[in-house]
Coordinates of C-alpha atoms in Angstrom, one line a residue:
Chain A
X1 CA -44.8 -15.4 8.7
X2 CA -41.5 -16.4 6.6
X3 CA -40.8 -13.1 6.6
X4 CA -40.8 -13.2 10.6
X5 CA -39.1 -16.5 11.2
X6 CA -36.1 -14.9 8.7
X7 CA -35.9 -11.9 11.2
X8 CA -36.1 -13.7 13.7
X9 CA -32.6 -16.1 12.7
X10 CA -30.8 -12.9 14.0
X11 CA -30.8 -14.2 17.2
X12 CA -28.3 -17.5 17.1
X13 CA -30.7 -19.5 19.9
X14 CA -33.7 -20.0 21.6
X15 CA -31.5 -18.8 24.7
X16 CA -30.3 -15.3 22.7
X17 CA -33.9 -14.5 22.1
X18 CA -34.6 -15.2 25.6
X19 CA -31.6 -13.2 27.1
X20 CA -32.4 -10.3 24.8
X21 CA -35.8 -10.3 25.8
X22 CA -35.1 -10.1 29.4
X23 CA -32.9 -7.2 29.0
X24 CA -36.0 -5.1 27.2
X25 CA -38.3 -6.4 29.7
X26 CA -36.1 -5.9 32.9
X27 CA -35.9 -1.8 32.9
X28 CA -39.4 -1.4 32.3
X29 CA -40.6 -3.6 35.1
X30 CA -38.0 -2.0 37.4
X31 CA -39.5 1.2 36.5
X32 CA -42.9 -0.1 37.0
X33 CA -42.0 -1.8 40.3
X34 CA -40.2 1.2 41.4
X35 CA -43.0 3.9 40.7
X36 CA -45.0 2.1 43.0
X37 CA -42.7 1.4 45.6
X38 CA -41.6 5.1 46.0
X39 CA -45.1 6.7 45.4
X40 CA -43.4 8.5 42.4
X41 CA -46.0 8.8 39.5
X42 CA -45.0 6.3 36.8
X43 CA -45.6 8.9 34.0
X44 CA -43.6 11.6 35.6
X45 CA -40.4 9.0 35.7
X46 CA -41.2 7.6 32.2
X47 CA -41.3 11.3 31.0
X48 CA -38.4 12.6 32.7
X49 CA -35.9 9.0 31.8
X50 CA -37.6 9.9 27.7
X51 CA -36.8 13.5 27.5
X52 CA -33.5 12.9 29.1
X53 CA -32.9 9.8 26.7
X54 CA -33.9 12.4 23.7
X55 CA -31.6 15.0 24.5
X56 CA -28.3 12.4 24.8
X57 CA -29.7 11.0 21.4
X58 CA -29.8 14.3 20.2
X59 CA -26.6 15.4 20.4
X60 CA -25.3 11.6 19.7
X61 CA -26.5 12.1 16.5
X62 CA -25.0 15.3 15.9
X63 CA -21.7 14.4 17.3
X64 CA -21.7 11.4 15.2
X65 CA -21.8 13.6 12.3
X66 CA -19.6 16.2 13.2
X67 CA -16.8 13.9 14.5
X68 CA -17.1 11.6 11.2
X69 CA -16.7 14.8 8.9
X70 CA -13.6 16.3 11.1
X71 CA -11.9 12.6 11.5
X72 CA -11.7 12.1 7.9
X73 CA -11.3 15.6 6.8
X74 CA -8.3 15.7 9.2
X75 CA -6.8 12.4 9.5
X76 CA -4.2 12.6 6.8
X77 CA -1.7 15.1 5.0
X78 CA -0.7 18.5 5.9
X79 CA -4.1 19.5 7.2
X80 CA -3.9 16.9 10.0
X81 CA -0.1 18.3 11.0
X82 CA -2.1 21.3 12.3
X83 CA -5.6 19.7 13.0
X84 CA -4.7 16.9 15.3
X85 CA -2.6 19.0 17.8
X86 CA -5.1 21.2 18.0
X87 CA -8.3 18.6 18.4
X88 CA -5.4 17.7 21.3
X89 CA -5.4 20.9 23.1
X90 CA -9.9 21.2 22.4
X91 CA -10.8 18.3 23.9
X92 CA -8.6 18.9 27.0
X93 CA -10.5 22.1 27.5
X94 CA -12.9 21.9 30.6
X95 CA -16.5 21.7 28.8
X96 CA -18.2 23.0 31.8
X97 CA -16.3 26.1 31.8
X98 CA -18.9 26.7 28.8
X99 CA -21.7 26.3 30.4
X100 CA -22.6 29.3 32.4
X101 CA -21.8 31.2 28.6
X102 CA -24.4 28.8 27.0
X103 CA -27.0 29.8 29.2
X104 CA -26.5 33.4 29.1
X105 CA -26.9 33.3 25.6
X106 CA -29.6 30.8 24.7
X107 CA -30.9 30.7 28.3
X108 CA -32.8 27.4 29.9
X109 CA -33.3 25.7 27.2
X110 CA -32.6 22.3 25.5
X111 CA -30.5 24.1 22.8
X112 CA -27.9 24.4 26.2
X113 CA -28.6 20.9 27.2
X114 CA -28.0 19.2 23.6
X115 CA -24.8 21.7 23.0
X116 CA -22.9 21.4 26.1
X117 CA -23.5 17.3 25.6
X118 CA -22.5 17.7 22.0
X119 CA -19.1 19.5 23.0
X120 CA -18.8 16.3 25.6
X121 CA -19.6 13.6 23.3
X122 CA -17.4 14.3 20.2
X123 CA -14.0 14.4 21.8
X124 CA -14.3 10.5 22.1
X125 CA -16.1 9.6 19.3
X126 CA -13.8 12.2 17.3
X127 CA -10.3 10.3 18.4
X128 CA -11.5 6.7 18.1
X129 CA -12.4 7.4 14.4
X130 CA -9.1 9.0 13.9
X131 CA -7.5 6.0 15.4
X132 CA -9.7 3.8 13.1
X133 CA -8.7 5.7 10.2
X134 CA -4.8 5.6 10.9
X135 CA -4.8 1.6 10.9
X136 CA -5.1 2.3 6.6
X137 CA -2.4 0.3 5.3
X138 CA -0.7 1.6 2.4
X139 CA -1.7 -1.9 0.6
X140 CA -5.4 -1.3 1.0
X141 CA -5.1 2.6 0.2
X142 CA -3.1 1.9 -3.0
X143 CA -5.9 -0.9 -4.1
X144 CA -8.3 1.4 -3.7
X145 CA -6.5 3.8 -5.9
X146 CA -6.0 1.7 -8.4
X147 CA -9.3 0.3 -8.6
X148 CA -10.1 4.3 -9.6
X149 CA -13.7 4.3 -7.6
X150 CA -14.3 7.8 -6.0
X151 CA -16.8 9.7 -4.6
X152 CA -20.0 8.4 -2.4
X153 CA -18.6 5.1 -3.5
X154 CA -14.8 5.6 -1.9
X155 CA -16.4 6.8 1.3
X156 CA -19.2 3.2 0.9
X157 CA -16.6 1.0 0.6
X158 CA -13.1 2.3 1.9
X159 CA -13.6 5.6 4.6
X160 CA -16.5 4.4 6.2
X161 CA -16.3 0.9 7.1
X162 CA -12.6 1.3 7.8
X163 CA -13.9 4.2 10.7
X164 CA -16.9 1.2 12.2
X165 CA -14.4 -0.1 14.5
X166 CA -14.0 4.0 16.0
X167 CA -17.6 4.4 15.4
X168 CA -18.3 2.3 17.4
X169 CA -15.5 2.3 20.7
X170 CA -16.2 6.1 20.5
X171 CA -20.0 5.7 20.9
X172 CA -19.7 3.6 24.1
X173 CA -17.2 6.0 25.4
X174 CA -18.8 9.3 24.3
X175 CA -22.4 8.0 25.5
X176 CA -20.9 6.8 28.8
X177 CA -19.4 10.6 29.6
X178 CA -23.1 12.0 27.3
X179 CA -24.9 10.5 30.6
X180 CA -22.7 12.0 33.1
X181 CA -22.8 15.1 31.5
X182 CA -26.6 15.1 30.6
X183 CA -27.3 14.8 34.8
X184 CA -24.9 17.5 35.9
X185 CA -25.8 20.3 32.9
X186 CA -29.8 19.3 33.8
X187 CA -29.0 20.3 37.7
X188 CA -27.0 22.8 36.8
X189 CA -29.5 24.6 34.5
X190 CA -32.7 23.5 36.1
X191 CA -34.0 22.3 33.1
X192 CA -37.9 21.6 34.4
X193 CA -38.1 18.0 32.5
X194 CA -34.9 14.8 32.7
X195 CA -33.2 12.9 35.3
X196 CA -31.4 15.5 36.1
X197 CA -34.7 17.5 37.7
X198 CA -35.6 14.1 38.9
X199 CA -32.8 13.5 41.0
X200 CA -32.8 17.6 42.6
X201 CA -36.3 17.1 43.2
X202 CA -36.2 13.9 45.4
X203 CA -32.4 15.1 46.9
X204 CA -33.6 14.8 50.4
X205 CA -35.0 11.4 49.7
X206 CA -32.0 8.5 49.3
X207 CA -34.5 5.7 49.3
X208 CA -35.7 7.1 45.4
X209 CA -32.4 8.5 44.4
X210 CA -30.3 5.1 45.4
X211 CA -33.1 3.4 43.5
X212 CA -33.2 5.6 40.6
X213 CA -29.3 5.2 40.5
X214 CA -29.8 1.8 39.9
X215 CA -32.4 1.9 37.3
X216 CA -30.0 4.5 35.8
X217 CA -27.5 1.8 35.8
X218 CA -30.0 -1.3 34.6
X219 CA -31.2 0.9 31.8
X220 CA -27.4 1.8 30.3
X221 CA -26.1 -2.5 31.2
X222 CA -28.9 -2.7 29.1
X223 CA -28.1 -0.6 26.0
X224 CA -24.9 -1.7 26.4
X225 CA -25.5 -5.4 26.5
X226 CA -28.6 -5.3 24.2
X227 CA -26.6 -2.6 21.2
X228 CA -23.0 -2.1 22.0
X229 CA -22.0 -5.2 23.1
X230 CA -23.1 -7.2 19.8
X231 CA -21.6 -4.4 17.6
X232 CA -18.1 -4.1 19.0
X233 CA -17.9 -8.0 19.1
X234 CA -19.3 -7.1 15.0
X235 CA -17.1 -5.1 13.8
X236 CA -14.0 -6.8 15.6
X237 CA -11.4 -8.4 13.4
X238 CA -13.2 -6.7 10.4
X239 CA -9.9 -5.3 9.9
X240 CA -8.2 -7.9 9.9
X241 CA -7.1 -9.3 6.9
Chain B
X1 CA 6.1 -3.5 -32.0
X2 CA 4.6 -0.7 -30.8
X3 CA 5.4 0.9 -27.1
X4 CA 2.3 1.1 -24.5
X5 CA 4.3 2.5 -21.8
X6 CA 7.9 4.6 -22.2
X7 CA 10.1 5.8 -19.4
X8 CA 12.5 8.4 -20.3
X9 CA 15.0 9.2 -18.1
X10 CA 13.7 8.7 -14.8
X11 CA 15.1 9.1 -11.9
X12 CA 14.0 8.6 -8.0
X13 CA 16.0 9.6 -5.1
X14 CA 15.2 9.9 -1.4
X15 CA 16.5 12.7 0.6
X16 CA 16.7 13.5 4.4
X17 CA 18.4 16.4 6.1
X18 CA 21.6 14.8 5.8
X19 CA 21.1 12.3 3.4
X20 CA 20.9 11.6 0.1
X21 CA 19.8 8.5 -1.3
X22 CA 19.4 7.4 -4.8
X23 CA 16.9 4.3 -6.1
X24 CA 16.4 4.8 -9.5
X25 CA 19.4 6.3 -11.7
X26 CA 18.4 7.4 -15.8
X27 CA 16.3 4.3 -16.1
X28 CA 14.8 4.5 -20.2
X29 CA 12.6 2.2 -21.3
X30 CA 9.7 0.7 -23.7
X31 CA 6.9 -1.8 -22.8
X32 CA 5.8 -3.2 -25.9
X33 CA 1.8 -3.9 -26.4
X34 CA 0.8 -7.1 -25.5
X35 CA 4.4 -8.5 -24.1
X36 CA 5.3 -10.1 -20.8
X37 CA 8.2 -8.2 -19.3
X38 CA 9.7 -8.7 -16.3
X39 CA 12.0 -6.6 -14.1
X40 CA 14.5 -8.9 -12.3
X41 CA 16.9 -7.9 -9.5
X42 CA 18.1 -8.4 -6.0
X43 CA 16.2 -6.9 -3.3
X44 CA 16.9 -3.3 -2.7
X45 CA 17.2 -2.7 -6.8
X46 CA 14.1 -0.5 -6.8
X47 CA 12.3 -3.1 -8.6
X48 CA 8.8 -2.3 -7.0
X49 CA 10.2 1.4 -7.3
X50 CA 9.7 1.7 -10.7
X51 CA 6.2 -0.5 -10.7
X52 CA 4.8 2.1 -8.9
X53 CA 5.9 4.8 -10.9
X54 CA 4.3 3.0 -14.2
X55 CA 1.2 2.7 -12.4
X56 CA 1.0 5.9 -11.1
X57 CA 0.9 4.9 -7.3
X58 CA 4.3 6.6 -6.8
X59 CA 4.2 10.4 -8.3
X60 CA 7.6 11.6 -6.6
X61 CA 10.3 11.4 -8.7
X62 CA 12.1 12.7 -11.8
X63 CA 11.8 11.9 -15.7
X64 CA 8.2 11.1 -17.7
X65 CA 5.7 8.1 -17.8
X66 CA 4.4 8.2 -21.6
X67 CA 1.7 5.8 -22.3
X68 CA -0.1 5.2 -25.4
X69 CA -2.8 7.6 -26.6
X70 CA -5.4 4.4 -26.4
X71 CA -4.8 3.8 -23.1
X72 CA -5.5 5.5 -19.5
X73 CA -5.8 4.8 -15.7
X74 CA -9.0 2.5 -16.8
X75 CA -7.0 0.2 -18.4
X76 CA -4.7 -0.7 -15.7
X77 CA -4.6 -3.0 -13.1
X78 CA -2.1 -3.9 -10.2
X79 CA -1.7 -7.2 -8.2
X80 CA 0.2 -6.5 -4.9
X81 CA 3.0 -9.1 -3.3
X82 CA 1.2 -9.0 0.0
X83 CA -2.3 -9.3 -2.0
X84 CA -4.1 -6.0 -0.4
X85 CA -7.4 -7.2 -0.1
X86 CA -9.9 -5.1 1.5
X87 CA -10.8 -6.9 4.7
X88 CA -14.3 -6.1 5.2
X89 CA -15.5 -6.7 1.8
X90 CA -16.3 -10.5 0.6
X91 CA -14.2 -12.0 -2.2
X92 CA -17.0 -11.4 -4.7
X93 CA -16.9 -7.3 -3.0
X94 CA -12.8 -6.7 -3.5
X95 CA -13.5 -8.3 -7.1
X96 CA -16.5 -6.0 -7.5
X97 CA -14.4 -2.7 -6.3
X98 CA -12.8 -1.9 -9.6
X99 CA -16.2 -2.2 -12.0
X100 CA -17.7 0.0 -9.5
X101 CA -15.5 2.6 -10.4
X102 CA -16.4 2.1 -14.4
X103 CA -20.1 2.7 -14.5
X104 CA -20.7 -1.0 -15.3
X105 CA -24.3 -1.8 -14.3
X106 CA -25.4 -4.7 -11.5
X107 CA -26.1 -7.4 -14.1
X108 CA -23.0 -7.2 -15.7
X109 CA -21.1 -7.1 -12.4
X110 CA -22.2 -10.1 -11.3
X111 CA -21.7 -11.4 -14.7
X112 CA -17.9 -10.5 -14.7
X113 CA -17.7 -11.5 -11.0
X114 CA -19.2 -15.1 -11.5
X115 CA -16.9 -15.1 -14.9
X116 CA -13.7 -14.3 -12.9
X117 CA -14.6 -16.6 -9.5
X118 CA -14.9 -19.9 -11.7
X119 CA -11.5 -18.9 -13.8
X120 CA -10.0 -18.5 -10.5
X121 CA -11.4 -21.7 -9.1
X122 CA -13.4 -19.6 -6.1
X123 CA -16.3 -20.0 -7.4
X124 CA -17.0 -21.1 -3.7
X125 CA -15.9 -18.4 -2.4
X126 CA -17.4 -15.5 -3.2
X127 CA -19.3 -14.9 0.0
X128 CA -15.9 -15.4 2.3
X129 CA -13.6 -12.8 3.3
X130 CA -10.2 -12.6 2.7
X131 CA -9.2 -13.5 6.6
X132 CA -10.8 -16.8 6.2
X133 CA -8.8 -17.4 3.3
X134 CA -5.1 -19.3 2.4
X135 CA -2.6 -17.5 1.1
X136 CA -2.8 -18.9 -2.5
X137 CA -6.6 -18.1 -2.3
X138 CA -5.5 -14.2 -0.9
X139 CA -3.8 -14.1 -4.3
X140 CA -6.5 -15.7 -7.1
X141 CA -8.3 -13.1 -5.3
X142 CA -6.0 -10.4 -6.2
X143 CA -5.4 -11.5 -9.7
X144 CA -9.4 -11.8 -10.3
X145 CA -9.8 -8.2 -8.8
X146 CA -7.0 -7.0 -11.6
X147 CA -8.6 -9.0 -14.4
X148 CA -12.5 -7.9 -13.5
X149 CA -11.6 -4.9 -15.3
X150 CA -10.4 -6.5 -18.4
X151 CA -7.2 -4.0 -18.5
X152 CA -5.0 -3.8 -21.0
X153 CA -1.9 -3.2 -18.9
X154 CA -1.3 -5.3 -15.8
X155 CA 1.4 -4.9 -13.2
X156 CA 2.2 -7.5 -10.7
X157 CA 4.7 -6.8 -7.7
X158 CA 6.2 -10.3 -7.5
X159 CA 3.0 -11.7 -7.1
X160 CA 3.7 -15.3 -6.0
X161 CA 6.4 -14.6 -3.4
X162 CA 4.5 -14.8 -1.1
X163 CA 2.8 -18.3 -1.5
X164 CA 4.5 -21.6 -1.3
X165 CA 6.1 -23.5 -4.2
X166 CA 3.5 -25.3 -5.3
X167 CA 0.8 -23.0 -5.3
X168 CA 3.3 -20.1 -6.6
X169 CA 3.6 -22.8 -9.8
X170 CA 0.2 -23.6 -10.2
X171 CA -0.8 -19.7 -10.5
X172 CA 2.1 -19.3 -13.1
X173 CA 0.6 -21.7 -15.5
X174 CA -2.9 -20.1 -14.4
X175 CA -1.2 -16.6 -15.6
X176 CA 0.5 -17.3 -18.8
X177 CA -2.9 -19.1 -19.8
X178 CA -4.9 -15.8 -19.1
X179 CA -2.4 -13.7 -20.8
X180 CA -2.1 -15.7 -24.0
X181 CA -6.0 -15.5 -23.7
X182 CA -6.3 -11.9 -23.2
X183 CA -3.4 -10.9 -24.9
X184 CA -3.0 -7.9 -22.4
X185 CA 0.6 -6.7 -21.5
X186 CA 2.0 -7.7 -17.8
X187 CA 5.0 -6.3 -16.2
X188 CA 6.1 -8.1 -13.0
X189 CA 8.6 -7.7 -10.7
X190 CA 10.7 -10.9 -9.4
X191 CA 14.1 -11.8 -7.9
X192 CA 13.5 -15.3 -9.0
X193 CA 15.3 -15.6 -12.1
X194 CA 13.5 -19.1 -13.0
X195 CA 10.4 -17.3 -12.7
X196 CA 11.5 -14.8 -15.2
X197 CA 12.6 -17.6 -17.3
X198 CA 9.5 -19.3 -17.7
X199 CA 7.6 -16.4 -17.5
X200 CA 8.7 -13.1 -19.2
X201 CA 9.4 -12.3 -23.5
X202 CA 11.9 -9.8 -22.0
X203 CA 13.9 -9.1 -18.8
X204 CA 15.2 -6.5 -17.7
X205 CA 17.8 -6.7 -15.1
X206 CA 18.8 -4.4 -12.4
X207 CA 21.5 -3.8 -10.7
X208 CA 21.3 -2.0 -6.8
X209 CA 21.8 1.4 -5.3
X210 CA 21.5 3.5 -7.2
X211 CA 19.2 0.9 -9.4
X212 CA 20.2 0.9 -13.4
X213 CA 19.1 -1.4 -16.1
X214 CA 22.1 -3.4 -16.6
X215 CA 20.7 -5.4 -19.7
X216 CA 17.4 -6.1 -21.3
X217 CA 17.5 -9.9 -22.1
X218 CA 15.2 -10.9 -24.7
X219 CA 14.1 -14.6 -24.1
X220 CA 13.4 -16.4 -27.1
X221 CA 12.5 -19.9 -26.0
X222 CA 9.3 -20.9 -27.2
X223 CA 6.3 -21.6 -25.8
X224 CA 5.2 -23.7 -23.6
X225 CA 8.9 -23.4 -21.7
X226 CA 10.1 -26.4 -20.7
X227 CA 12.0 -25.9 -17.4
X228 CA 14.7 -28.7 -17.7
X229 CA 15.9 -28.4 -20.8
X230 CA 19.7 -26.8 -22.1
X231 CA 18.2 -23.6 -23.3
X232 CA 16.4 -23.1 -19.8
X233 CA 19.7 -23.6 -17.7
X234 CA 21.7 -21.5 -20.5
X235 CA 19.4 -18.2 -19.9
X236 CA 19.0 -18.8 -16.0
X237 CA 22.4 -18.9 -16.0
X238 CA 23.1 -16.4 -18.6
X239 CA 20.9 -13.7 -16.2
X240 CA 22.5 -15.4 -12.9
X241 CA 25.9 -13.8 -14.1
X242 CA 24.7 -9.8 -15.1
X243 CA 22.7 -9.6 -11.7
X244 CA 25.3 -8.3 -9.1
X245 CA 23.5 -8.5 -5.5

């Protein structure tokens, strides 16, 4: 019970609580509401909006990774003299013009799905950790030497929380393009499960797709206002000293 | 005495396609174990320059650093004029950050930490960060970080310039205090030649572009200095006259 009530001092009123309660509740009762308004069976649209939701996360993940590793393996010294043009020139590179090649070589699958969304997701997440990782001031870099730690412990308590702030701008952006992305590459590639199969398959009907549009929307105000939201309004001004 | 850091011959310059400047010309040089020196000069007289070469945060130049066999990079601390405090760790963290580095386990962390807080006076504030902070705090911050480590060389790039008078005072005393305590060496860097007075056991000052050690001054006056007295005035003065702005 203590244990609870301590978890529970997250939320800074009775109102937060409420609000963030609200915005759990509010996409699944849409969804609800909405199965049975449009005769669509609710385990077909809960299905579809989950496998779809796993593939974004998916290649989040990844790109999280990847773009972490190549933002501070690149942001400084000579390597970044010929890295950073060149992340320029790769993320200006049409990702669709990769897709029919994905396909042909690892066919309908969500391997395509996952890597097409990978290749749109880093590009953001990639240059808002790089633009974390240049505000460094030479005061904090030269403390930091000085204080001789290295290691897992110099990418603890310098690299990592300096790249939050990019972390965390890139993620909004990335997933914002990841969802666009994820509904044009599941039309394109008729994957047989996701949104993007819901919305060919009720096409001719614009009573289900204007209202799945607008679950689509509730459920990513949602995320936003529920994860992102409280983060970026976390880690701002943790730079500042 | 015997020497804990030497510079021989060194020599800095800064060069651009056209350009050729020079900061540090054939500066030589012994810090004796244990002494309070203090390099005093005008702004642009490489002052911080040659701080940084000492300490290793500056490895572009010409000449060597010798230290003493008993010492190495673990024994050395720096305190920075504008404090560099790492934002997004606590007080008690940016103290922390140094004994990470030296295998020191939790217990005596906090140990050290709560030692250096209450000689600070922030006992407080250990769970604050540094934006919530006043200057003067910024700094006892930055003097506790150098100190967690117990170094045995400390180098302070005019630490208190940028606090205000009274505060800047109140953290000398603090300092001499520590250092007779510890009996660790400090170099500084200052352009406040009262500051040097009361402070240093030797001064070294510089003259600008290309920056040369005009004259070590050794300052006898005993301890505790008293500021208005003839001896003070006679040394202030006595440095006033060799530093050529």
């Amino acid at each position: 019970m203590k244990k609870a009530r301590s978890h529970l001092k997250i939320y800074r009123s009775r109102l937060h609580l409420a609000i963030t309660i609200f915005f759990v509740v509010v996409p699944f009762a849409f969804l609800l509401i909405f199965a049975e308004l449009t005769e669509v069976a609710t385990g077909v649209l809960f299905s579809d909006l989950f496998v779809s939701f796993l593939r974004l996360l998916i290649a989040y993940f990844i790109s999280v990774i990847l773009a972490w590793i190549l933002a501070v393996s690149f942001f400084q010294g000579k390597r970044s003299i010929v890295a950073l043009p060149l992340f320029d020139v790769l993320q200006s590179f049409p990702t669709f013009a990769t897709l029919p090649l994905a396909v042909y070589f690892w066919g309908v699958s969500n391997f395509t799905v996952v890597f097409f969304l990978v290749l749109t997701v880093i590009w953001p997440m990639l240059f808002s950790i790089l633009s974390s990782l240049h505000l460094i001031k030479q005061g904090w870099q030269e403390a930091v030497e000085m204080s001789g730690i290295s290691g897992a412990i110099y990418f603890k308590k310098f690299i990592f929380p300096v790249s939050v702030p990019g972390l965390i701008t890139g993620s909004l952006i990335g997933l914002g393009e990841g969802w666009e992305a994820l509904i044009a590459t599941e039309i394109v590639v008729q994957e047989k499960l996701g949104l993007g199969n819901f919305f060919q398959t009720y096409a001719s009907n614009p009573k289900i797709t204007f209202l799945g549009i607008l679950g689509f929307l509730i459920l990513i105000f949602c995320i936003n206002k529920l994860v992102w939201t409280p983060l970026l309004d976390w880690s701002h001004g943790k730079l500042e000293d | 005495m015997d020497a804990i850091i030497s510079l021989k011959n060194i020599n800095k310059s800064f060069k651009s396609r056209d350009h050729h400047l020079s900061v540090l010309a054939d500066i030589d040089l012994a810090i004796n174990n244990g002494e309070f020196f203090m390099f005093l000069g005008p702004s642009g007289s490489g002052k911080s320059t040659i701080l940084r070469i000492m300490s290793g945060l500056e490895k572009d130049f010409k000449g060597k650093v010798e230290l003493a066999p008993s010492i190495g990079w673990r024994d050395m601390s720096f305190v920075f004029q504008e404090f560099a405090l790492l934002p997004w760790l606590t007080v008690a963290e940016n103290i922390e950050i140094g004994l990470l580095a030296r295998d020191i386990n939790i217990a005596e962390r906090h140990k050290i930490i709560k030692k250096e807080l209450e000689i600070m006076g922030l006992e407080k504030f250990g769970h604050v960060y540094p934006r919530d902070l006043s200057g003067g705090m910024k700094q006892r911050t930055g003097i506790a970080r150098a100190l967690a480590t117990n170094p045995r060389v400390i180098f302070m790039d005019e630490p208190f310039s940028e606090l205000d008078s009274f505060t800047a005072e109140e953290l000398r005393k603090k300092l001499l205090t520590i250092w007779q305590e510890r009996k660790m060496t400090i170099v500084m860097v200052s352009h406040i030649v009262e500051e040097a007075v009361q402070l240093a056991d030797r001064i070294a000052v510089l003259t600008p572009r290309p920056s040369k050690i005009e004259k070590v001054v050794t300052n006898n006056l005993s301890r505790p200095r008293q500021k208005r007295t003839p001896e003070f005035f006679n040394l202030e003065d006595e440095l006033a006259r060799i530093i050529k702005p």
